[in-house]
PDB file of C-alpha atoms in Angstrom:
ATOM      1  CA  ALA A   1     -79.058 -20.418 -39.330  1.00  0.00           C
ATOM      2  CA  THR A   2     -80.675 -20.420 -43.014  1.00  0.00           C
ATOM      3  CA  THR A   3     -83.685 -19.345 -43.027  1.00  0.00           C
ATOM      4  CA  ALA A   4     -86.693 -20.219 -46.015  1.00  0.00           C
ATOM      5  CA  VAL A   5     -87.772 -17.431 -47.318  1.00  0.00           C
ATOM      6  CA  PRO A   6     -91.870 -17.620 -47.234  1.00  0.00           C
ATOM      7  CA  HIS A   7     -93.420 -18.203 -50.549  1.00  0.00           C
ATOM      8  CA  SER A   8     -95.461 -15.280 -50.738  1.00  0.00           C
ATOM      9  CA  THR A   9     -92.544 -12.946 -50.966  1.00  0.00           C
ATOM     10  CA  MET A  10     -90.752 -14.945 -53.462  1.00  0.00           C
ATOM     11  CA  SER A  11     -91.143 -14.134 -57.113  1.00  0.00           C
ATOM     12  CA  SER A  12     -94.634 -14.684 -57.834  1.00  0.00           C
ATOM     13  CA  ARG A  13     -93.952 -16.731 -60.951  1.00  0.00           C
ATOM     14  CA  MET A  14     -95.708 -20.706 -61.707  1.00  0.00           C
ATOM     15  CA  PRO A  15     -94.467 -22.905 -64.511  1.00  0.00           C
ATOM     16  CA  PRO A  16     -96.466 -22.551 -67.610  1.00  0.00           C
ATOM     17  CA  THR A  17     -98.880 -25.064 -68.863  1.00  0.00           C
ATOM     18  CA  THR A  18     -98.747 -27.141 -71.427  1.00  0.00           C
ATOM     19  CA  PRO A  19    -102.136 -28.568 -72.653  1.00  0.00           C
ATOM     20  CA  VAL A  20    -102.629 -32.054 -72.272  1.00  0.00           C
ATOM     21  CA  PRO A  21    -104.670 -33.858 -75.147  1.00  0.00           C
ATOM     22  CA  VAL A  22    -107.281 -35.801 -74.309  1.00  0.00           C
ATOM     23  CA  GLU A  23    -108.086 -39.016 -75.960  1.00  0.00           C
ATOM     24  CA  PRO A  24    -110.609 -41.676 -75.544  1.00  0.00           C
ATOM     25  CA  SER A  25    -110.305 -44.523 -72.926  1.00  0.00           C
ATOM     26  CA  THR A  26    -109.634 -47.518 -75.068  1.00  0.00           C
ATOM     27  CA  GLY A  27    -109.108 -49.772 -71.582  1.00  0.00           C
ATOM     28  CA  GLU A  28    -105.551 -50.132 -72.488  1.00  0.00           C
ATOM     29  CA  ARG A  29    -102.657 -49.732 -70.375  1.00  0.00           C
ATOM     30  CA  THR A  30    -100.626 -46.138 -71.625  1.00  0.00           C
ATOM     31  CA  THR A  31     -96.868 -46.570 -72.835  1.00  0.00           C
ATOM     32  CA  GLU A  32     -93.484 -44.926 -70.537  1.00  0.00           C
ATOM     33  CA  SER A  33     -93.722 -42.404 -73.413  1.00  0.00           C
ATOM     34  CA  ASP A  34     -96.547 -41.123 -71.409  1.00  0.00           C
ATOM     35  CA  THR A  35     -94.738 -40.365 -68.274  1.00  0.00           C
ATOM     36  CA  ASP A  36     -97.346 -42.668 -66.501  1.00  0.00           C
ATOM     37  CA  TRP A  37     -95.969 -41.438 -63.255  1.00  0.00           C
ATOM     38  CA  PRO A  38     -96.213 -43.444 -59.964  1.00  0.00           C
ATOM     39  CA  THR A  39     -98.727 -42.227 -57.489  1.00  0.00           C
ATOM     40  CA  PHE A  40     -96.420 -39.719 -55.767  1.00  0.00           C
ATOM     41  CA  PRO A  41     -97.274 -38.517 -52.892  1.00  0.00           C
ATOM     42  CA  THR A  42    -100.160 -40.435 -51.373  1.00  0.00           C
ATOM     43  CA  GLU A  43    -101.385 -37.677 -48.877  1.00  0.00           C
ATOM     44  CA  ASP A  44    -104.129 -35.736 -49.460  1.00  0.00           C
ATOM     45  CA  VAL A  45    -103.769 -32.442 -50.647  1.00  0.00           C
ATOM     46  CA  VAL A  46    -104.029 -29.055 -48.571  1.00  0.00           C
ATOM     47  CA  PRO A  47    -104.422 -26.319 -50.698  1.00  0.00           C
ATOM     48  CA  LEU A  48    -102.018 -23.040 -49.944  1.00  0.00           C
ATOM     49  CA  THR A  49    -102.851 -19.863 -49.214  1.00  0.00           C
ATOM     50  CA  PRO A  50    -103.310 -17.798 -52.475  1.00  0.00           C
ATOM     51  CA  MET A  51    -100.615 -15.526 -53.013  1.00  0.00           C
ATOM     52  CA  THR A  52    -100.918 -11.608 -53.202  1.00  0.00           C
ATOM     53  CA  GLY A  53     -99.684  -9.127 -55.492  1.00  0.00           C
ATOM     54  CA  PRO A  54     -99.212  -9.023 -59.207  1.00  0.00           C
ATOM     55  CA  SER A  55     -98.129 -12.100 -61.540  1.00  0.00           C
ATOM     56  CA  THR A  56     -95.491 -11.315 -63.757  1.00  0.00           C
ATOM     57  CA  ALA A  57     -96.171 -15.073 -65.445  1.00  0.00           C
ATOM     58  CA  ALA A  58     -98.761 -15.927 -67.939  1.00  0.00           C
ATOM     59  CA  PRO A  59    -102.129 -16.644 -66.795  1.00  0.00           C
ATOM     60  CA  LEU A  60    -103.059 -20.565 -65.884  1.00  0.00           C
ATOM     61  CA  LYS A  61    -105.302 -21.652 -68.777  1.00  0.00           C
ATOM     62  CA  PRO A  62    -107.302 -24.777 -67.469  1.00  0.00           C
ATOM     63  CA  LYS A  63    -107.183 -27.388 -69.236  1.00  0.00           C
ATOM     64  CA  PRO A  64    -108.957 -31.193 -68.560  1.00  0.00           C
ATOM     65  CA  SER A  65    -107.447 -33.608 -66.592  1.00  0.00           C
ATOM     66  CA  GLY A  66    -104.790 -36.138 -68.298  1.00  0.00           C
ATOM     67  CA  LYS A  67    -101.017 -37.086 -68.404  1.00  0.00           C
ATOM     68  CA  CYS A  68     -98.461 -34.684 -68.505  1.00  0.00           C
ATOM     69  CA  SER A  69     -95.887 -34.779 -71.319  1.00  0.00           C
ATOM     70  CA  ARG A  70     -92.854 -37.046 -70.633  1.00  0.00           C
ATOM     71  CA  GLY A  71     -90.263 -34.842 -68.184  1.00  0.00           C
ATOM     72  CA  GLN A  72     -93.202 -33.334 -66.549  1.00  0.00           C
ATOM     73  CA  PHE A  73     -95.462 -33.728 -63.192  1.00  0.00           C
ATOM     74  CA  TYR A  74     -98.769 -33.119 -63.023  1.00  0.00           C
ATOM     75  CA  CYS A  75    -100.220 -31.803 -60.033  1.00  0.00           C
ATOM     76  CA  GLN A  76    -103.229 -33.537 -59.746  1.00  0.00           C
ATOM     77  CA  ASP A  77    -105.181 -30.238 -60.275  1.00  0.00           C
ATOM     78  CA  GLY A  78    -107.223 -30.768 -63.285  1.00  0.00           C
ATOM     79  CA  VAL A  79    -104.926 -27.507 -64.970  1.00  0.00           C
ATOM     80  CA  THR A  80    -100.429 -28.082 -64.440  1.00  0.00           C
ATOM     81  CA  CYS A  81     -97.752 -29.054 -65.186  1.00  0.00           C
ATOM     82  CA  ILE A  82     -94.858 -28.669 -64.068  1.00  0.00           C
ATOM     83  CA  PRO A  83     -91.111 -29.554 -64.920  1.00  0.00           C
ATOM     84  CA  ALA A  84     -90.217 -32.955 -62.952  1.00  0.00           C
ATOM     85  CA  LEU A  85     -86.969 -31.494 -62.042  1.00  0.00           C
ATOM     86  CA  LEU A  86     -89.177 -29.282 -59.674  1.00  0.00           C
ATOM     87  CA  LEU A  87     -90.148 -31.790 -57.728  1.00  0.00           C
ATOM     88  CA  CYS A  88     -89.371 -31.941 -53.756  1.00  0.00           C
ATOM     89  CA  ASP A  89     -86.423 -28.822 -54.375  1.00  0.00           C
ATOM     90  CA  GLY A  90     -88.041 -26.689 -51.457  1.00  0.00           C
ATOM     91  CA  VAL A  91     -90.188 -24.504 -53.712  1.00  0.00           C
ATOM     92  CA  PRO A  92     -93.949 -25.234 -54.074  1.00  0.00           C
ATOM     93  CA  ASP A  93     -94.632 -25.028 -57.808  1.00  0.00           C
ATOM     94  CA  CYS A  94     -97.928 -26.481 -58.065  1.00  0.00           C
ATOM     95  CA  PRO A  95    -100.820 -24.389 -57.067  1.00  0.00           C
ATOM     96  CA  ASN A  96    -101.850 -26.963 -54.287  1.00  0.00           C
ATOM     97  CA  GLY A  97     -98.193 -27.303 -53.006  1.00  0.00           C
ATOM     98  CA  LEU A  98     -97.865 -31.207 -53.662  1.00  0.00           C
ATOM     99  CA  ASP A  99     -94.918 -31.234 -55.257  1.00  0.00           C
ATOM    100  CA  GLU A 100     -93.241 -30.503 -52.135  1.00  0.00           C
ATOM    101  CA  LYS A 101     -95.209 -33.197 -49.676  1.00  0.00           C
ATOM    102  CA  CYS A 102     -92.319 -35.697 -50.667  1.00  0.00           C
ATOM    103  CA  GLY A 103     -91.471 -36.596 -47.328  1.00  0.00           C
ATOM    104  CA  ALA A 104     -87.858 -35.872 -45.071  1.00  0.00           C
ATOM    105  CA  GLU A 105     -86.374 -38.805 -47.026  1.00  0.00           C
ATOM    106  CA  ALA A 106     -86.846 -36.618 -50.126  1.00  0.00           C
ATOM    107  CA  GLN A 107     -85.009 -33.470 -48.929  1.00  0.00           C
ATOM    108  CA  CYS A 108     -81.673 -33.518 -51.238  1.00  0.00           C
ATOM    109  CA  PRO A 109     -78.600 -31.133 -50.348  1.00  0.00           C
ATOM    110  CA  GLU A 110     -77.544 -28.439 -52.333  1.00  0.00           C
ATOM    111  CA  ASP A 111     -75.432 -29.972 -54.805  1.00  0.00           C
ATOM    112  CA  GLU A 112     -77.996 -32.955 -55.686  1.00  0.00           C
ATOM    113  CA  PHE A 113     -81.824 -33.319 -56.891  1.00  0.00           C
ATOM    114  CA  TYR A 114     -83.950 -35.325 -56.429  1.00  0.00           C
ATOM    115  CA  CYS A 115     -84.518 -38.353 -58.310  1.00  0.00           C
ATOM    116  CA  ALA A 116     -87.970 -40.825 -58.574  1.00  0.00           C
ATOM    117  CA  SER A 117     -86.215 -43.875 -60.322  1.00  0.00           C
ATOM    118  CA  GLN A 118     -86.020 -47.589 -59.031  1.00  0.00           C
ATOM    119  CA  ASP A 119     -82.644 -46.876 -57.113  1.00  0.00           C
ATOM    120  CA  PRO A 120     -83.993 -46.544 -53.438  1.00  0.00           C
ATOM    121  CA  PHE A 121     -81.655 -43.594 -53.290  1.00  0.00           C
ATOM    122  CA  VAL A 122     -83.948 -40.549 -54.711  1.00  0.00           C
ATOM    123  CA  CYS A 123     -80.757 -38.055 -54.349  1.00  0.00           C
ATOM    124  CA  VAL A 124     -78.883 -37.682 -57.114  1.00  0.00           C
ATOM    125  CA  PRO A 125     -75.706 -35.542 -57.807  1.00  0.00           C
ATOM    126  CA  ARG A 126     -76.099 -32.064 -60.189  1.00  0.00           C
ATOM    127  CA  SER A 127     -73.429 -33.911 -62.608  1.00  0.00           C
ATOM    128  CA  PHE A 128     -75.949 -36.036 -63.866  1.00  0.00           C
ATOM    129  CA  LEU A 129     -78.451 -33.565 -64.837  1.00  0.00           C
ATOM    130  CA  CYS A 130     -78.563 -32.952 -69.081  1.00  0.00           C
ATOM    131  CA  ASP A 131     -76.221 -36.383 -69.569  1.00  0.00           C
ATOM    132  CA  ASP A 132     -78.243 -37.369 -72.661  1.00  0.00           C
ATOM    133  CA  HIS A 133     -78.996 -40.600 -70.319  1.00  0.00           C
ATOM    134  CA  ASP A 134     -82.378 -41.350 -68.634  1.00  0.00           C
ATOM    135  CA  ASP A 135     -81.424 -41.322 -64.808  1.00  0.00           C
ATOM    136  CA  CYS A 136     -84.518 -40.372 -63.580  1.00  0.00           C
ATOM    137  CA  PHE A 137     -88.355 -41.675 -63.941  1.00  0.00           C
ATOM    138  CA  GLY A 138     -90.093 -40.174 -67.465  1.00  0.00           C
ATOM    139  CA  GLY A 139     -86.633 -38.492 -68.249  1.00  0.00           C
ATOM    140  CA  ALA A 140     -86.686 -35.888 -65.615  1.00  0.00           C
ATOM    141  CA  ASP A 141     -83.009 -35.210 -65.498  1.00  0.00           C
ATOM    142  CA  GLU A 142     -83.061 -34.671 -69.548  1.00  0.00           C
ATOM    143  CA  PHE A 143     -86.239 -32.515 -69.971  1.00  0.00           C
ATOM    144  CA  MET A 144     -84.873 -28.911 -68.269  1.00  0.00           C
ATOM    145  CA  CYS A 145     -81.690 -29.087 -70.759  1.00  0.00           C
ATOM    146  CA  GLY A 146     -80.696 -26.038 -72.721  1.00  0.00           C
ATOM    147  CA  VAL A 147     -83.196 -23.382 -71.653  1.00  0.00           C
ATOM    148  CA  CYS A 148     -83.809 -20.980 -68.696  1.00  0.00           C
ATOM    149  CA  PRO A 149     -87.308 -21.141 -67.600  1.00  0.00           C
ATOM    150  CA  ASP A 150     -88.382 -17.349 -66.033  1.00  0.00           C
ATOM    151  CA  PHE A 151     -90.170 -18.858 -63.122  1.00  0.00           C
ATOM    152  CA  LEU A 152     -86.936 -21.080 -62.371  1.00  0.00           C
ATOM    153  CA  CYS A 153     -84.676 -18.853 -60.227  1.00  0.00           C
ATOM    154  CA  LEU A 154     -86.230 -16.374 -57.678  1.00  0.00           C
ATOM    155  CA  ASN A 155     -85.380 -13.186 -55.776  1.00  0.00           C
ATOM    156  CA  GLY A 156     -83.875 -11.395 -58.583  1.00  0.00           C
ATOM    157  CA  GLY A 157     -81.493 -14.848 -59.088  1.00  0.00           C
ATOM    158  CA  LEU A 158     -80.057 -14.746 -62.841  1.00  0.00           C
ATOM    159  CA  CYS A 159     -80.338 -18.324 -64.649  1.00  0.00           C
ATOM    160  CA  THR A 160     -78.067 -19.572 -67.029  1.00  0.00           C
ATOM    161  CA  TRP A 161     -76.337 -22.340 -68.609  1.00  0.00           C
ATOM    162  CA  THR A 162     -73.660 -23.322 -71.423  1.00  0.00           C
ATOM    163  CA  GLU A 163     -72.844 -25.269 -74.526  1.00  0.00           C
ATOM    164  CA  TYR A 164     -70.770 -27.995 -71.819  1.00  0.00           C
ATOM    165  CA  GLU A 165     -73.203 -27.632 -68.483  1.00  0.00           C
ATOM    166  CA  ARG A 166     -77.100 -27.722 -70.245  1.00  0.00           C
ATOM    167  CA  SER A 167     -78.627 -27.978 -66.898  1.00  0.00           C
ATOM    168  CA  PRO A 168     -79.587 -24.164 -65.702  1.00  0.00           C
ATOM    169  CA  VAL A 169     -78.152 -22.866 -62.799  1.00  0.00           C
ATOM    170  CA  CYS A 170     -79.102 -20.129 -61.089  1.00  0.00           C
ATOM    171  CA  ASN A 171     -76.921 -17.741 -59.744  1.00  0.00           C
ATOM    172  CA  CYS A 172     -79.014 -15.248 -56.459  1.00  0.00           C
ATOM    173  CA  SER A 173     -78.542 -11.982 -55.821  1.00  0.00           C
ATOM    174  CA  ASP A 174     -77.299 -10.613 -52.528  1.00  0.00           C
ATOM    175  CA  GLY A 175     -78.620 -11.926 -49.403  1.00  0.00           C
ATOM    176  CA  TYR A 176     -80.137 -15.297 -51.234  1.00  0.00           C
ATOM    177  CA  LYS A 177     -79.010 -18.889 -51.738  1.00  0.00           C
ATOM    178  CA  GLY A 178     -80.098 -22.283 -52.900  1.00  0.00           C
ATOM    179  CA  SER A 179     -80.700 -23.952 -55.984  1.00  0.00           C
ATOM    180  CA  ARG A 180     -83.008 -21.545 -56.788  1.00  0.00           C
ATOM    181  CA  CYS A 181     -81.869 -18.609 -54.784  1.00  0.00           C
ATOM    182  CA  GLN A 182     -85.468 -19.578 -52.223  1.00  0.00           C
ATOM    183  CA  LEU A 183     -83.278 -19.275 -48.917  1.00  0.00           C
ATOM    184  CA  LEU A 184     -82.333 -16.352 -46.891  1.00  0.00           C
ATOM    185  CA  SER A 185     -77.948 -16.106 -46.895  1.00  0.00           C
ATOM    186  CA  GLU A 186     -76.465 -15.066 -43.332  1.00  0.00           C
ATOM    187  CA  PRO A 187     -75.867 -11.350 -44.016  1.00  0.00           C
ATOM    188  CA  ALA A 188     -72.395 -10.327 -44.692  1.00  0.00           C
ATOM    189  CA  GLY A 189     -72.196  -8.134 -41.704  1.00  0.00           C
ATOM    190  CA  ASN A 190     -72.797 -11.210 -39.440  1.00  0.00           C
ATOM    191  CA  LYS A 191     -69.981 -13.030 -41.262  1.00  0.00           C
ATOM    192  CA  VAL A 192     -67.569 -10.615 -40.302  1.00  0.00           C
ATOM    193  CA  ALA A 193     -68.614 -10.072 -36.879  1.00  0.00           C
ATOM    194  CA  LEU A 194     -68.245 -14.020 -36.295  1.00  0.00           C
ATOM    195  CA  ARG A 195     -65.084 -14.128 -37.889  1.00  0.00           C
ATOM    196  CA  GLY A 196     -63.864 -11.577 -36.317  1.00  0.00           C
ATOM    197  CA  ALA A 197     -65.122 -12.965 -32.604  1.00  0.00           C
ATOM    198  CA  GLY A 198     -63.169 -16.714 -33.789  1.00  0.00           C
ATOM    199  CA  ASN A 199     -60.478 -14.576 -34.703  1.00  0.00           C
ATOM    200  CA  THR A 200     -60.117 -13.746 -30.924  1.00  0.00           C
ATOM    201  CA  ASN A 201     -61.044 -17.002 -28.961  1.00  0.00           C
ATOM    202  CA  PRO A 202     -56.781 -17.731 -29.197  1.00  0.00           C
ATOM    203  CA  ILE A 203     -55.797 -14.245 -28.210  1.00  0.00           C
ATOM    204  CA  VAL A 204     -57.807 -14.495 -25.119  1.00  0.00           C
ATOM    205  CA  ALA A 205     -56.682 -17.892 -24.276  1.00  0.00           C
ATOM    206  CA  SER A 206     -53.328 -16.824 -24.778  1.00  0.00           C
ATOM    207  CA  VAL A 207     -53.819 -13.794 -22.270  1.00  0.00           C
ATOM    208  CA  LEU A 208     -55.560 -16.372 -19.856  1.00  0.00           C
ATOM    209  CA  VAL A 209     -53.041 -18.204 -19.815  1.00  0.00           C
ATOM    210  CA  VAL A 210     -50.240 -15.451 -19.619  1.00  0.00           C
ATOM    211  CA  SER A 211     -51.766 -14.031 -16.752  1.00  0.00           C
ATOM    212  CA  THR A 212     -51.928 -17.347 -14.659  1.00  0.00           C
ATOM    213  CA  PHE A 213     -48.411 -17.868 -15.009  1.00  0.00           C
ATOM    214  CA  ILE A 214     -47.909 -14.456 -13.385  1.00  0.00           C
ATOM    215  CA  ILE A 215     -50.279 -14.861 -10.807  1.00  0.00           C
ATOM    216  CA  ILE A 216     -49.114 -18.238  -9.733  1.00  0.00           C
ATOM    217  CA  GLY A 217     -45.223 -16.328 -10.085  1.00  0.00           C
ATOM    218  CA  ALA A 218     -46.029 -13.500  -7.723  1.00  0.00           C
ATOM    219  CA  LEU A 219     -47.811 -16.026  -4.948  1.00  0.00           C
ATOM    220  CA  ALA A 220     -44.607 -18.469  -5.626  1.00  0.00           C
ATOM    221  CA  ALA A 221     -42.564 -15.511  -4.910  1.00  0.00           C
ATOM    222  CA  PHE A 222     -44.498 -13.785  -1.936  1.00  0.00           C
ATOM    223  CA  ILE A 223     -44.700 -17.288   0.208  1.00  0.00           C
ATOM    224  CA  ILE A 224     -40.210 -17.304  -0.539  1.00  0.00           C
ATOM    225  CA  LEU A 225     -39.635 -13.377   0.779  1.00  0.00           C
ATOM    226  CA  ARG A 226     -41.929 -14.850   3.587  1.00  0.00           C
ATOM    227  CA  ARG A 227     -40.370 -17.621   4.522  1.00  0.00           C
ATOM    228  CA  ARG A 228     -36.882 -15.968   4.343  1.00  0.00           C
ATOM    229  CA  ARG A 229     -37.962 -12.780   6.219  1.00  0.00           C
ATOM    230  CA  ALA A 230     -38.935 -15.181   8.926  1.00  0.00           C
ATOM    231  CA  ASN A 231     -35.583 -17.089   8.644  1.00  0.00           C
ATOM    232  CA  GLN A 232     -34.037 -13.732   9.272  1.00  0.00           C
ATOM    233  CA  ARG A 233     -36.218 -12.563  12.334  1.00  0.00           C
ATOM    234  CA  LYS A 234     -35.292 -16.047  14.096  1.00  0.00           C
ATOM    235  CA  THR A 235     -31.640 -15.414  13.354  1.00  0.00           C
ATOM    236  CA  GLU A 236     -31.975 -12.294  14.871  1.00  0.00           C
ATOM    237  CA  MET A 237     -33.588 -13.590  18.114  1.00  0.00           C
ATOM    238  CA  LEU A 238     -31.170 -15.921  18.390  1.00  0.00           C
ATOM    239  CA  LEU A 239     -28.005 -13.712  18.150  1.00  0.00           C
ATOM    240  CA  ASN A 240     -29.425 -11.436  20.504  1.00  0.00           C
ATOM    241  CA  THR A 241     -30.394 -13.721  23.297  1.00  0.00           C
ATOM    242  CA  ALA A 242     -26.382 -15.158  22.816  1.00  0.00           C
ATOM    243  CA  THR A 243     -25.561 -11.455  23.312  1.00  0.00           C
ATOM    244  CA  TYR A 244     -27.436 -11.408  26.488  1.00  0.00           C
ATOM    245  CA  ASP A 245     -26.273 -14.875  27.499  1.00  0.00           C
ATOM    246  CA  THR A 246     -22.342 -13.781  27.040  1.00  0.00           C
ATOM    247  CA  SER A 247     -22.925 -10.104  28.975  1.00  0.00           C
ATOM    248  CA  THR A 248     -24.471 -11.999  31.879  1.00  0.00           C
ATOM    249  CA  GLU A 249     -21.555 -14.347  32.682  1.00  0.00           C
ATOM    250  CA  GLU A 250     -19.052 -11.609  32.319  1.00  0.00           C
ATOM    251  CA  THR A 251     -20.916  -9.606  35.175  1.00  0.00           C
ATOM    252  CA  GLN A 252     -21.398 -12.436  37.247  1.00  0.00           C
ATOM    253  CA  PHE A 253     -17.294 -12.979  37.353  1.00  0.00           C
ATOM    254  CA  HIS A 254     -16.766  -8.856  37.797  1.00  0.00           C
TER     255      HIS A 254
END
């Protein structure tokens, strides 16, 4: 069964933050270019247990609460903006874990990604990434293209992208899988053992069938032999009786 790696055992890298300028309040509604993200999620934020161990990423720099740039998600902690593409991917990137409070309907398969939009279907094929068309709210699907952030791939995974496939892809090291190498994969030894066990099932079934036929045949032969012997005994008894009667009659005539 697939096992999620505890976040404390993953790479402790966190997405770098980008400064957000503080603009005076004018009472006017901001435009979509400011990435006016909807209130998501609505439940209270539960702080995560602080991670231990040295961090290889740049330290987070405090910044005033405000909007994140287009294509980013605000963690509502006054500090952190992360690529919105990382929402609901199984890895908590916000220090408070807000990006993973998504609900069961937002848990997408590995070949799809979470896409907040007007469409009721929130899971979109990964082929929609970096196609020069905004499919997700705030252009989240077009934000992280042609780059490999050092915090993207966990557990020694290698991030790659090409000219034709500009969305970053994680190539996981042995023992890990998932869109960001965040899951433990089944050991190769277990797979071989399971595969071998599966191959023996037809052999075992064949042996059982052959054994059943042999047992049935042996029982049938045993019954037939017993009947033949019983018939032979009856025949011998009749012959002996007839011989005895004949000899008795001859004795009486003399």
